[in-house]
Amino acid sequence: MLKNKLKIPDKTRKPFPDRLGSLVIGFDYRDGENAGSDAALEFGEELETIQPNGFGSDREFEEPDDGVEEGRVQDEGPTGGGAAGGGCGGGEPEFRARQRPAREGSVPVSVLEVIAADEKRSDVQYEISQEEINLEKLQRIASKGLPDEGGLRATTWKLLLGYLPPSRNLWEKELSENRLKYAKLKEDLLISPSEFARRKNLDFSPCETEAGSDVDGPLRRHQISQEDHPLSLGKASVWNQYFENTEVAEQIDRDLQRTHPDMKFFSGETAISRRHREAMRNILLLFAKLNPAIRYVQGMNEVLAPLYYVFSTDPNEQNAANAEADSFSCFVRLLGDSVDHFCQQLDNSSVGILSTLSRLSELLKTNDEELWRHLEFTTRVEPQFYAFRWITLLLTQEFSFQSILRIWDSLLGNPFGVQDMLLRVCCAMLLCIKSRLMSGDFIANLKLLQHYPDINIEHLLQVAMDLTPDTSSYRLSL
Amino acid sequence: MVLVLALGDLHVPHRAPDLPAKFKSMLVPGKIQHIICTGNLCIKEVHDYLKTLCPDLHITRGEYDEETRYPETKTLTIGQFKLGLCHGHQVIPWGDLDSLAMLQRQLDVDILVTGHTHQFTAYKHEGGVVINPGSATGAYSSITYDVNPSFVLMDIDGLRVVVYVYELIDGEVKVDKIDFKKTTTTTAH
């Protein structure tokens, strides 16, 4: 048995180079009945703090009854695995069911899955349709993952971010107020100077322009103030500000071209995609103007992308049409906590990115000292080499789009705030590939961490939830 | 919102050493999309300088230009406006509005830009506009010595053009503007 344990990691690595160590061992092969128990033991090796039974307990609404296991549509024989051992066995095949569809889309989804998805959807719908929404309950549901259809995710995210108030009857008022505010902001800050000049002109001399149009002869010259011409170099000039912003605008445009090139929504050449990019451009430009301290930092487009996507794919017509305004407000709220990470001057302060990275280190130390020691001292892979992007971009660059949406469900659903959950997920990411990290040197580890391999997202989030919090430097983020 | 710079009659180096410093400090690359130049630069160095301000440069030949291959007249379409360019020494009497109008009808343009007189003028005539940006360096002309350096910047925005006139009077830059709206749209061809 021991020999098998040592050999299997090597075998697995060859056919599935992007899979992770022992996580997959139990699930890949038609090893038969021992698969389940082997997996259990591997888990014991990898993740000391996790109880295999823990899997079953949280899924109270997904496991209506064990007897349905036989009814599942699957290739290999789960019954053998199911018999492997009590609650643990009950937990594993559940897991397998979830993982199979994630890997091969062609495998039919189990009946259990469909039931679970339906229940989840009705749960969310029920919560949202209350007059006074219980945010805590919603957070708990969100942490388990939100359904993709029906615009439920959009509404839930808006509630969790605090954009929509918990009282349903205030929604109309809040939404229209905010959307109006956004429109006005756009008008004030994003107006082109010619437009601005035209409006000023109309205010002062509406009749003159009409009279001049029919009469031939020398054209009348109007006096203008010194600042009001396109070549003006004055600070207060609308034109000068406009040209200063073109540099930022150009960078934003470049980044937008590169956002999710595999998704037609963002990168297509149709008028709709262009409109989406324009909307995102407006949001980012506005944000840059309103926050002169950080302006625009490369990567903010990635943080905006999931928000905007979720809001504009809302089946509700009105919501989808106003996705730009809603995304702007939610984007501001989301970045509210982490805006300090982008400011270079604050790097070394207690709110800066370095302090957050050290909190991550501490969290890892509390949960798995061996791995921490290996990373910090043996291989000297410091968090700023890999986790900087994880934290500032809220993991948008590490996973596929669907996974990002699922991870963000958990991030937003954490009662202690996005940042807290983010650190937990980062730590879990490290724990889940522990075996590969332990056996790697500086270069191999860095390469692995900077191109994080595909893993089962539900498992990752479960690990994150079960982590011991680091109480030495505990900070309540509300 | 397209910015078009119109200037001409610099006569560098024969009659003037260079553009006035105050003009040069304002003319920075990156802001202007097109430059139209009536002619009489006269040397290649000025051509290169203008190219650095904006890569899209249109020039017509003035009688003292050392580059012989510039065209006599030029037309281009920017937004909804058709612009015509000519130095103006070919149109006799020099600076006469009716003769220039004839040229405008010939070229079939909305805005005709000519030079040679070294005096800024802007006329509205039969639905079109005739603009003379004057001399950007203040060089003396065949007619007079009393010349203020001037040039013109046009902001073309849909059917409306705002003409900003920059003049250097007594060492200070004075800016005025002129509004002009076109009544019909240009058909694309």
PDB file of N, CA and C in Angstrom, chain A residues 55-132:
ATOM      1  N   PHE A  55     -16.877  16.766   3.970  1.00  0.00           N
ATOM      2  CA  PHE A  55     -17.516  16.977   2.669  1.00  0.00           C
ATOM      3  C   PHE A  55     -19.004  16.794   2.753  1.00  0.00           C
ATOM      4  N   GLY A  56     -19.368  15.698   3.450  1.00  0.00           N
ATOM      5  CA  GLY A  56     -20.786  15.381   3.457  1.00  0.00           C
ATOM      6  C   GLY A  56     -21.611  16.383   4.245  1.00  0.00           C
ATOM      7  N   SER A  57     -21.061  16.874   5.354  1.00  0.00           N
ATOM      8  CA  SER A  57     -21.900  17.635   6.280  1.00  0.00           C
ATOM      9  C   SER A  57     -22.421  18.937   5.712  1.00  0.00           C
ATOM     10  N   ASP A  58     -21.648  19.613   4.871  1.00  0.00           N
ATOM     11  CA  ASP A  58     -22.100  20.916   4.389  1.00  0.00           C
ATOM     12  C   ASP A  58     -23.124  20.822   3.305  1.00  0.00           C
ATOM     13  N   ARG A  59     -23.226  19.660   2.746  1.00  0.00           N
ATOM     14  CA  ARG A  59     -24.124  19.595   1.602  1.00  0.00           C
ATOM     15  C   ARG A  59     -25.471  19.069   2.020  1.00  0.00           C
ATOM     16  N   GLU A  60     -25.996  19.668   3.032  1.00  0.00           N
ATOM     17  CA  GLU A  60     -27.236  19.097   3.571  1.00  0.00           C
ATOM     18  C   GLU A  60     -28.351  19.125   2.546  1.00  0.00           C
ATOM     19  N   PHE A  61     -28.358  20.140   1.682  1.00  0.00           N
ATOM     20  CA  PHE A  61     -29.472  20.162   0.739  1.00  0.00           C
ATOM     21  C   PHE A  61     -29.136  19.502  -0.582  1.00  0.00           C
ATOM     22  N   GLU A  62     -27.940  18.962  -0.686  1.00  0.00           N
ATOM     23  CA  GLU A  62     -27.599  18.345  -1.953  1.00  0.00           C
ATOM     24  C   GLU A  62     -27.636  16.840  -1.889  1.00  0.00           C
ATOM     25  N   GLU A  63     -27.775  16.269  -0.725  1.00  0.00           N
ATOM     26  CA  GLU A  63     -27.695  14.825  -0.600  1.00  0.00           C
ATOM     27  C   GLU A  63     -28.980  14.334   0.024  1.00  0.00           C
ATOM     28  N   PRO A  64     -30.035  14.399  -0.720  1.00  0.00           N
ATOM     29  CA  PRO A  64     -31.340  14.082  -0.117  1.00  0.00           C
ATOM     30  C   PRO A  64     -31.396  12.657   0.385  1.00  0.00           C
ATOM     31  N   ASP A  65     -30.867  11.753  -0.433  1.00  0.00           N
ATOM     32  CA  ASP A  65     -30.801  10.426   0.171  1.00  0.00           C
ATOM     33  C   ASP A  65     -29.831   9.498  -0.514  1.00  0.00           C
ATOM     34  N   ASP A  66     -29.159   8.756   0.281  1.00  0.00           N
ATOM     35  CA  ASP A  66     -28.050   7.925  -0.200  1.00  0.00           C
ATOM     36  C   ASP A  66     -28.505   6.847  -1.137  1.00  0.00           C
ATOM     37  N   GLY A  67     -29.736   6.520  -1.042  1.00  0.00           N
ATOM     38  CA  GLY A  67     -30.225   5.421  -1.861  1.00  0.00           C
ATOM     39  C   GLY A  67     -30.249   5.757  -3.341  1.00  0.00           C
ATOM     40  N   VAL A  68     -30.170   7.038  -3.626  1.00  0.00           N
ATOM     41  CA  VAL A  68     -30.264   7.444  -5.031  1.00  0.00           C
ATOM     42  C   VAL A  68     -28.963   7.181  -5.777  1.00  0.00           C
ATOM     43  N   GLU A  69     -27.935   6.823  -5.022  1.00  0.00           N
ATOM     44  CA  GLU A  69     -26.625   6.651  -5.660  1.00  0.00           C
ATOM     45  C   GLU A  69     -26.684   5.705  -6.833  1.00  0.00           C
ATOM     46  N   GLU A  70     -27.450   4.632  -6.693  1.00  0.00           N
ATOM     47  CA  GLU A  70     -27.498   3.658  -7.777  1.00  0.00           C
ATOM     48  C   GLU A  70     -28.096   4.250  -9.029  1.00  0.00           C
ATOM     49  N   GLY A  71     -28.960   5.216  -8.856  1.00  0.00           N
ATOM     50  CA  GLY A  71     -29.646   5.777 -10.013  1.00  0.00           C
ATOM     51  C   GLY A  71     -28.776   6.706 -10.852  1.00  0.00           C
ATOM     52  N   ARG A  72     -27.583   6.943 -10.427  1.00  0.00           N
ATOM     53  CA  ARG A  72     -26.729   7.899 -11.115  1.00  0.00           C
ATOM     54  C   ARG A  72     -26.231   7.381 -12.437  1.00  0.00           C
ATOM     55  N   VAL A  73     -26.087   8.253 -13.367  1.00  0.00           N
ATOM     56  CA  VAL A  73     -25.570   7.860 -14.679  1.00  0.00           C
ATOM     57  C   VAL A  73     -24.071   8.099 -14.704  1.00  0.00           C
ATOM     58  N   GLN A  74     -23.301   7.038 -14.679  1.00  0.00           N
ATOM     59  CA  GLN A  74     -21.843   7.251 -14.689  1.00  0.00           C
ATOM     60  C   GLN A  74     -21.146   6.125 -15.405  1.00  0.00           C
ATOM     61  N   ASP A  75     -19.944   6.365 -15.850  1.00  0.00           N
ATOM     62  CA  ASP A  75     -19.196   5.347 -16.581  1.00  0.00           C
ATOM     63  C   ASP A  75     -18.696   4.248 -15.684  1.00  0.00           C
ATOM     64  N   GLU A  76     -17.879   4.642 -14.700  1.00  0.00           N
ATOM     65  CA  GLU A  76     -17.281   3.575 -13.904  1.00  0.00           C
ATOM     66  C   GLU A  76     -18.228   3.155 -12.802  1.00  0.00           C
ATOM     67  N   GLY A  77     -17.791   2.206 -12.027  1.00  0.00           N
ATOM     68  CA  GLY A  77     -18.686   1.670 -11.022  1.00  0.00           C
ATOM     69  C   GLY A  77     -18.554   2.407  -9.707  1.00  0.00           C
ATOM     70  N   PRO A  78     -19.459   3.247  -9.424  1.00  0.00           N
ATOM     71  CA  PRO A  78     -19.359   3.989  -8.168  1.00  0.00           C
ATOM     72  C   PRO A  78     -19.746   3.139  -6.984  1.00  0.00           C
ATOM     73  N   THR A  79     -20.489   2.103  -7.253  1.00  0.00           N
ATOM     74  CA  THR A  79     -20.983   1.313  -6.126  1.00  0.00           C
ATOM     75  C   THR A  79     -19.833   0.743  -5.328  1.00  0.00           C
ATOM     76  N   GLY A  80     -18.789   0.360  -6.048  1.00  0.00           N
ATOM     77  CA  GLY A  80     -17.627  -0.171  -5.331  1.00  0.00           C
ATOM     78  C   GLY A  80     -17.063   0.880  -4.394  1.00  0.00           C
ATOM     79  N   GLY A  81     -16.946   2.075  -4.947  1.00  0.00           N
ATOM     80  CA  GLY A  81     -16.415   3.164  -4.136  1.00  0.00           C
ATOM     81  C   GLY A  81     -17.371   3.498  -3.005  1.00  0.00           C
ATOM     82  N   GLY A  82     -18.647   3.375  -3.321  1.00  0.00           N
ATOM     83  CA  GLY A  82     -19.640   3.716  -2.307  1.00  0.00           C
ATOM     84  C   GLY A  82     -19.570   2.775  -1.138  1.00  0.00           C
ATOM     85  N   ALA A  83     -19.189   1.561  -1.443  1.00  0.00           N
ATOM     86  CA  ALA A  83     -19.129   0.578  -0.357  1.00  0.00           C
ATOM     87  C   ALA A  83     -17.844   0.693   0.438  1.00  0.00           C
ATOM     88  N   ALA A  84     -16.940   1.493  -0.051  1.00  0.00           N
ATOM     89  CA  ALA A  84     -15.601   1.537   0.558  1.00  0.00           C
ATOM     90  C   ALA A  84     -15.640   1.951   2.012  1.00  0.00           C
ATOM     91  N   GLY A  85     -16.541   2.755   2.363  1.00  0.00           N
ATOM     92  CA  GLY A  85     -16.578   3.105   3.789  1.00  0.00           C
ATOM     93  C   GLY A  85     -17.579   4.210   4.068  1.00  0.00           C
ATOM     94  N   GLY A  86     -18.491   3.916   4.894  1.00  0.00           N
ATOM     95  CA  GLY A  86     -19.511   4.797   5.450  1.00  0.00           C
ATOM     96  C   GLY A  86     -19.655   6.193   4.893  1.00  0.00           C
ATOM     97  N   GLY A  87     -19.524   7.161   5.779  1.00  0.00           N
ATOM     98  CA  GLY A  87     -19.746   8.560   5.385  1.00  0.00           C
ATOM     99  C   GLY A  87     -18.688   9.016   4.415  1.00  0.00           C
ATOM    100  N   CYS A  88     -17.518   8.517   4.589  1.00  0.00           N
ATOM    101  CA  CYS A  88     -16.419   8.917   3.710  1.00  0.00           C
ATOM    102  C   CYS A  88     -16.731   8.504   2.297  1.00  0.00           C
ATOM    103  N   GLY A  89     -17.213   7.258   2.182  1.00  0.00           N
ATOM    104  CA  GLY A  89     -17.542   6.772   0.845  1.00  0.00           C
ATOM    105  C   GLY A  89     -18.687   7.563   0.252  1.00  0.00           C
ATOM    106  N   GLY A  90     -19.625   7.903   1.138  1.00  0.00           N
ATOM    107  CA  GLY A  90     -20.761   8.679   0.647  1.00  0.00           C
ATOM    108  C   GLY A  90     -20.301  10.033   0.143  1.00  0.00           C
ATOM    109  N   GLY A  91     -19.269  10.527   0.802  1.00  0.00           N
ATOM    110  CA  GLY A  91     -18.773  11.848   0.401  1.00  0.00           C
ATOM    111  C   GLY A  91     -18.025  11.794  -0.918  1.00  0.00           C
ATOM    112  N   GLU A  92     -17.175  10.795  -1.073  1.00  0.00           N
ATOM    113  CA  GLU A  92     -16.305  10.760  -2.255  1.00  0.00           C
ATOM    114  C   GLU A  92     -17.041  10.682  -3.576  1.00  0.00           C
ATOM    115  N   PRO A  93     -17.924   9.676  -3.761  1.00  0.00           N
ATOM    116  CA  PRO A  93     -18.590   9.579  -5.060  1.00  0.00           C
ATOM    117  C   PRO A  93     -19.385  10.840  -5.370  1.00  0.00           C
ATOM    118  N   GLU A  94     -19.923  11.467  -4.337  1.00  0.00           N
ATOM    119  CA  GLU A  94     -20.593  12.756  -4.510  1.00  0.00           C
ATOM    120  C   GLU A  94     -19.654  13.681  -5.243  1.00  0.00           C
ATOM    121  N   PHE A  95     -18.482  13.702  -4.707  1.00  0.00           N
ATOM    122  CA  PHE A  95     -17.422  14.523  -5.194  1.00  0.00           C
ATOM    123  C   PHE A  95     -17.083  14.196  -6.617  1.00  0.00           C
ATOM    124  N   ARG A  96     -17.012  12.895  -6.841  1.00  0.00           N
ATOM    125  CA  ARG A  96     -16.655  12.427  -8.165  1.00  0.00           C
ATOM    126  C   ARG A  96     -17.712  12.884  -9.156  1.00  0.00           C
ATOM    127  N   ALA A  97     -18.958  12.795  -8.707  1.00  0.00           N
ATOM    128  CA  ALA A  97     -20.032  13.202  -9.607  1.00  0.00           C
ATOM    129  C   ALA A  97     -19.842  14.645 -10.015  1.00  0.00           C
ATOM    130  N   ARG A  98     -19.449  15.438  -9.060  1.00  0.00           N
ATOM    131  CA  ARG A  98     -19.278  16.849  -9.361  1.00  0.00           C
ATOM    132  C   ARG A  98     -18.112  17.052 -10.286  1.00  0.00           C
ATOM    133  N   GLN A  99     -17.062  16.277 -10.068  1.00  0.00           N
ATOM    134  CA  GLN A  99     -15.846  16.533 -10.823  1.00  0.00           C
ATOM    135  C   GLN A  99     -15.953  16.068 -12.255  1.00  0.00           C
ATOM    136  N   ARG A 100     -16.677  14.995 -12.472  1.00  0.00           N
ATOM    137  CA  ARG A 100     -16.767  14.435 -13.819  1.00  0.00           C
ATOM    138  C   ARG A 100     -17.283  15.441 -14.824  1.00  0.00           C
ATOM    139  N   PRO A 101     -18.418  16.051 -14.557  1.00  0.00           N
ATOM    140  CA  PRO A 101     -18.919  17.010 -15.554  1.00  0.00           C
ATOM    141  C   PRO A 101     -17.945  18.169 -15.735  1.00  0.00           C
ATOM    142  N   ALA A 102     -17.217  18.489 -14.667  1.00  0.00           N
ATOM    143  CA  ALA A 102     -16.298  19.617 -14.822  1.00  0.00           C
ATOM    144  C   ALA A 102     -15.214  19.288 -15.827  1.00  0.00           C
ATOM    145  N   ARG A 103     -14.805  18.031 -15.872  1.00  0.00           N
ATOM    146  CA  ARG A 103     -13.700  17.672 -16.745  1.00  0.00           C
ATOM    147  C   ARG A 103     -14.140  17.336 -18.150  1.00  0.00           C
ATOM    148  N   GLU A 104     -15.153  16.508 -18.267  1.00  0.00           N
ATOM    149  CA  GLU A 104     -15.593  16.114 -19.601  1.00  0.00           C
ATOM    150  C   GLU A 104     -17.033  16.541 -19.774  1.00  0.00           C
ATOM    151  N   GLY A 105     -17.240  17.483 -20.652  1.00  0.00           N
ATOM    152  CA  GLY A 105     -18.587  18.001 -20.820  1.00  0.00           C
ATOM    153  C   GLY A 105     -19.535  16.998 -21.418  1.00  0.00           C
ATOM    154  N   SER A 106     -18.992  15.962 -22.050  1.00  0.00           N
ATOM    155  CA  SER A 106     -19.880  15.053 -22.761  1.00  0.00           C
ATOM    156  C   SER A 106     -20.554  14.062 -21.825  1.00  0.00           C
ATOM    157  N   VAL A 107     -20.018  13.914 -20.623  1.00  0.00           N
ATOM    158  CA  VAL A 107     -20.626  12.940 -19.706  1.00  0.00           C
ATOM    159  C   VAL A 107     -21.949  13.487 -19.205  1.00  0.00           C
ATOM    160  N   PRO A 108     -23.002  12.729 -19.256  1.00  0.00           N
ATOM    161  CA  PRO A 108     -24.308  13.247 -18.816  1.00  0.00           C
ATOM    162  C   PRO A 108     -24.291  13.571 -17.330  1.00  0.00           C
ATOM    163  N   VAL A 109     -24.963  14.637 -17.003  1.00  0.00           N
ATOM    164  CA  VAL A 109     -24.998  15.097 -15.617  1.00  0.00           C
ATOM    165  C   VAL A 109     -25.906  14.185 -14.811  1.00  0.00           C
ATOM    166  N   SER A 110     -25.494  13.937 -13.592  1.00  0.00           N
ATOM    167  CA  SER A 110     -26.284  12.995 -12.810  1.00  0.00           C
ATOM    168  C   SER A 110     -27.585  13.632 -12.379  1.00  0.00           C
ATOM    169  N   VAL A 111     -28.535  12.777 -12.090  1.00  0.00           N
ATOM    170  CA  VAL A 111     -29.854  13.232 -11.639  1.00  0.00           C
ATOM    171  C   VAL A 111     -29.702  14.034 -10.363  1.00  0.00           C
ATOM    172  N   LEU A 112     -28.829  13.569  -9.522  1.00  0.00           N
ATOM    173  CA  LEU A 112     -28.586  14.244  -8.246  1.00  0.00           C
ATOM    174  C   LEU A 112     -28.162  15.690  -8.457  1.00  0.00           C
ATOM    175  N   GLU A 113     -27.310  15.851  -9.450  1.00  0.00           N
ATOM    176  CA  GLU A 113     -26.811  17.187  -9.771  1.00  0.00           C
ATOM    177  C   GLU A 113     -27.937  18.123 -10.143  1.00  0.00           C
ATOM    178  N   VAL A 114     -28.814  17.611 -11.009  1.00  0.00           N
ATOM    179  CA  VAL A 114     -29.903  18.459 -11.498  1.00  0.00           C
ATOM    180  C   VAL A 114     -30.813  18.854 -10.349  1.00  0.00           C
ATOM    181  N   ILE A 115     -31.094  17.874  -9.504  1.00  0.00           N
ATOM    182  CA  ILE A 115     -31.943  18.176  -8.349  1.00  0.00           C
ATOM    183  C   ILE A 115     -31.287  19.233  -7.482  1.00  0.00           C
ATOM    184  N   ALA A 116     -29.985  19.037  -7.273  1.00  0.00           N
ATOM    185  CA  ALA A 116     -29.263  19.983  -6.413  1.00  0.00           C
ATOM    186  C   ALA A 116     -29.308  21.386  -6.994  1.00  0.00           C
ATOM    187  N   ALA A 117     -29.099  21.485  -8.304  1.00  0.00           N
ATOM    188  CA  ALA A 117     -29.082  22.803  -8.941  1.00  0.00           C
ATOM    189  C   ALA A 117     -30.440  23.487  -8.812  1.00  0.00           C
ATOM    190  N   ASP A 118     -31.495  22.703  -9.022  1.00  0.00           N
ATOM    191  CA  ASP A 118     -32.841  23.261  -8.898  1.00  0.00           C
ATOM    192  C   ASP A 118     -33.110  23.790  -7.508  1.00  0.00           C
ATOM    193  N   GLU A 119     -32.703  22.984  -6.530  1.00  0.00           N
ATOM    194  CA  GLU A 119     -32.937  23.390  -5.142  1.00  0.00           C
ATOM    195  C   GLU A 119     -32.209  24.687  -4.844  1.00  0.00           C
ATOM    196  N   LYS A 120     -30.973  24.741  -5.331  1.00  0.00           N
ATOM    197  CA  LYS A 120     -30.185  25.939  -5.078  1.00  0.00           C
ATOM    198  C   LYS A 120     -30.875  27.159  -5.680  1.00  0.00           C
ATOM    199  N   ARG A 121     -31.347  27.008  -6.912  1.00  0.00           N
ATOM    200  CA  ARG A 121     -31.979  28.125  -7.574  1.00  0.00           C
ATOM    201  C   ARG A 121     -33.213  28.572  -6.823  1.00  0.00           C
ATOM    202  N   SER A 122     -34.004  27.610  -6.382  1.00  0.00           N
ATOM    203  CA  SER A 122     -35.221  28.015  -5.687  1.00  0.00           C
ATOM    204  C   SER A 122     -34.894  28.641  -4.341  1.00  0.00           C
ATOM    205  N   ASP A 123     -33.826  28.167  -3.719  1.00  0.00           N
ATOM    206  CA  ASP A 123     -33.401  28.790  -2.455  1.00  0.00           C
ATOM    207  C   ASP A 123     -33.083  30.256  -2.667  1.00  0.00           C
ATOM    208  N   VAL A 124     -32.248  30.500  -3.680  1.00  0.00           N
ATOM    209  CA  VAL A 124     -31.833  31.883  -3.932  1.00  0.00           C
ATOM    210  C   VAL A 124     -33.045  32.742  -4.281  1.00  0.00           C
ATOM    211  N   GLN A 125     -33.900  32.188  -5.135  1.00  0.00           N
ATOM    212  CA  GLN A 125     -35.065  32.971  -5.543  1.00  0.00           C
ATOM    213  C   GLN A 125     -35.943  33.312  -4.358  1.00  0.00           C
ATOM    214  N   TYR A 126     -36.087  32.314  -3.481  1.00  0.00           N
ATOM    215  CA  TYR A 126     -36.911  32.547  -2.295  1.00  0.00           C
ATOM    216  C   TYR A 126     -36.328  33.676  -1.456  1.00  0.00           C
ATOM    217  N   GLU A 127     -35.026  33.607  -1.237  1.00  0.00           N
ATOM    218  CA  GLU A 127     -34.391  34.624  -0.401  1.00  0.00           C
ATOM    219  C   GLU A 127     -34.546  36.002  -1.000  1.00  0.00           C
ATOM    220  N   ILE A 128     -34.314  36.077  -2.306  1.00  0.00           N
ATOM    221  CA  ILE A 128     -34.328  37.389  -2.945  1.00  0.00           C
ATOM    222  C   ILE A 128     -35.730  37.965  -2.987  1.00  0.00           C
ATOM    223  N   SER A 129     -36.726  37.092  -3.024  1.00  0.00           N
ATOM    224  CA  SER A 129     -38.076  37.623  -3.172  1.00  0.00           C
ATOM    225  C   SER A 129     -38.697  38.058  -1.855  1.00  0.00           C
ATOM    226  N   GLN A 130     -37.944  37.927  -0.790  1.00  0.00           N
ATOM    227  CA  GLN A 130     -38.469  38.403   0.497  1.00  0.00           C
ATOM    228  C   GLN A 130     -38.568  39.911   0.496  1.00  0.00           C
ATOM    229  N   GLU A 131     -39.414  40.428   1.389  1.00  0.00           N
ATOM    230  CA  GLU A 131     -39.520  41.878   1.509  1.00  0.00           C
ATOM    231  C   GLU A 131     -38.264  42.453   2.163  1.00  0.00           C
ATOM    232  N   GLU A 132     -37.868  41.805   3.241  1.00  0.00           N
ATOM    233  CA  GLU A 132     -36.653  42.213   3.926  1.00  0.00           C
ATOM    234  C   GLU A 132     -35.669  41.064   3.790  1.00  0.00           C
TER     235      GLU A 132
END
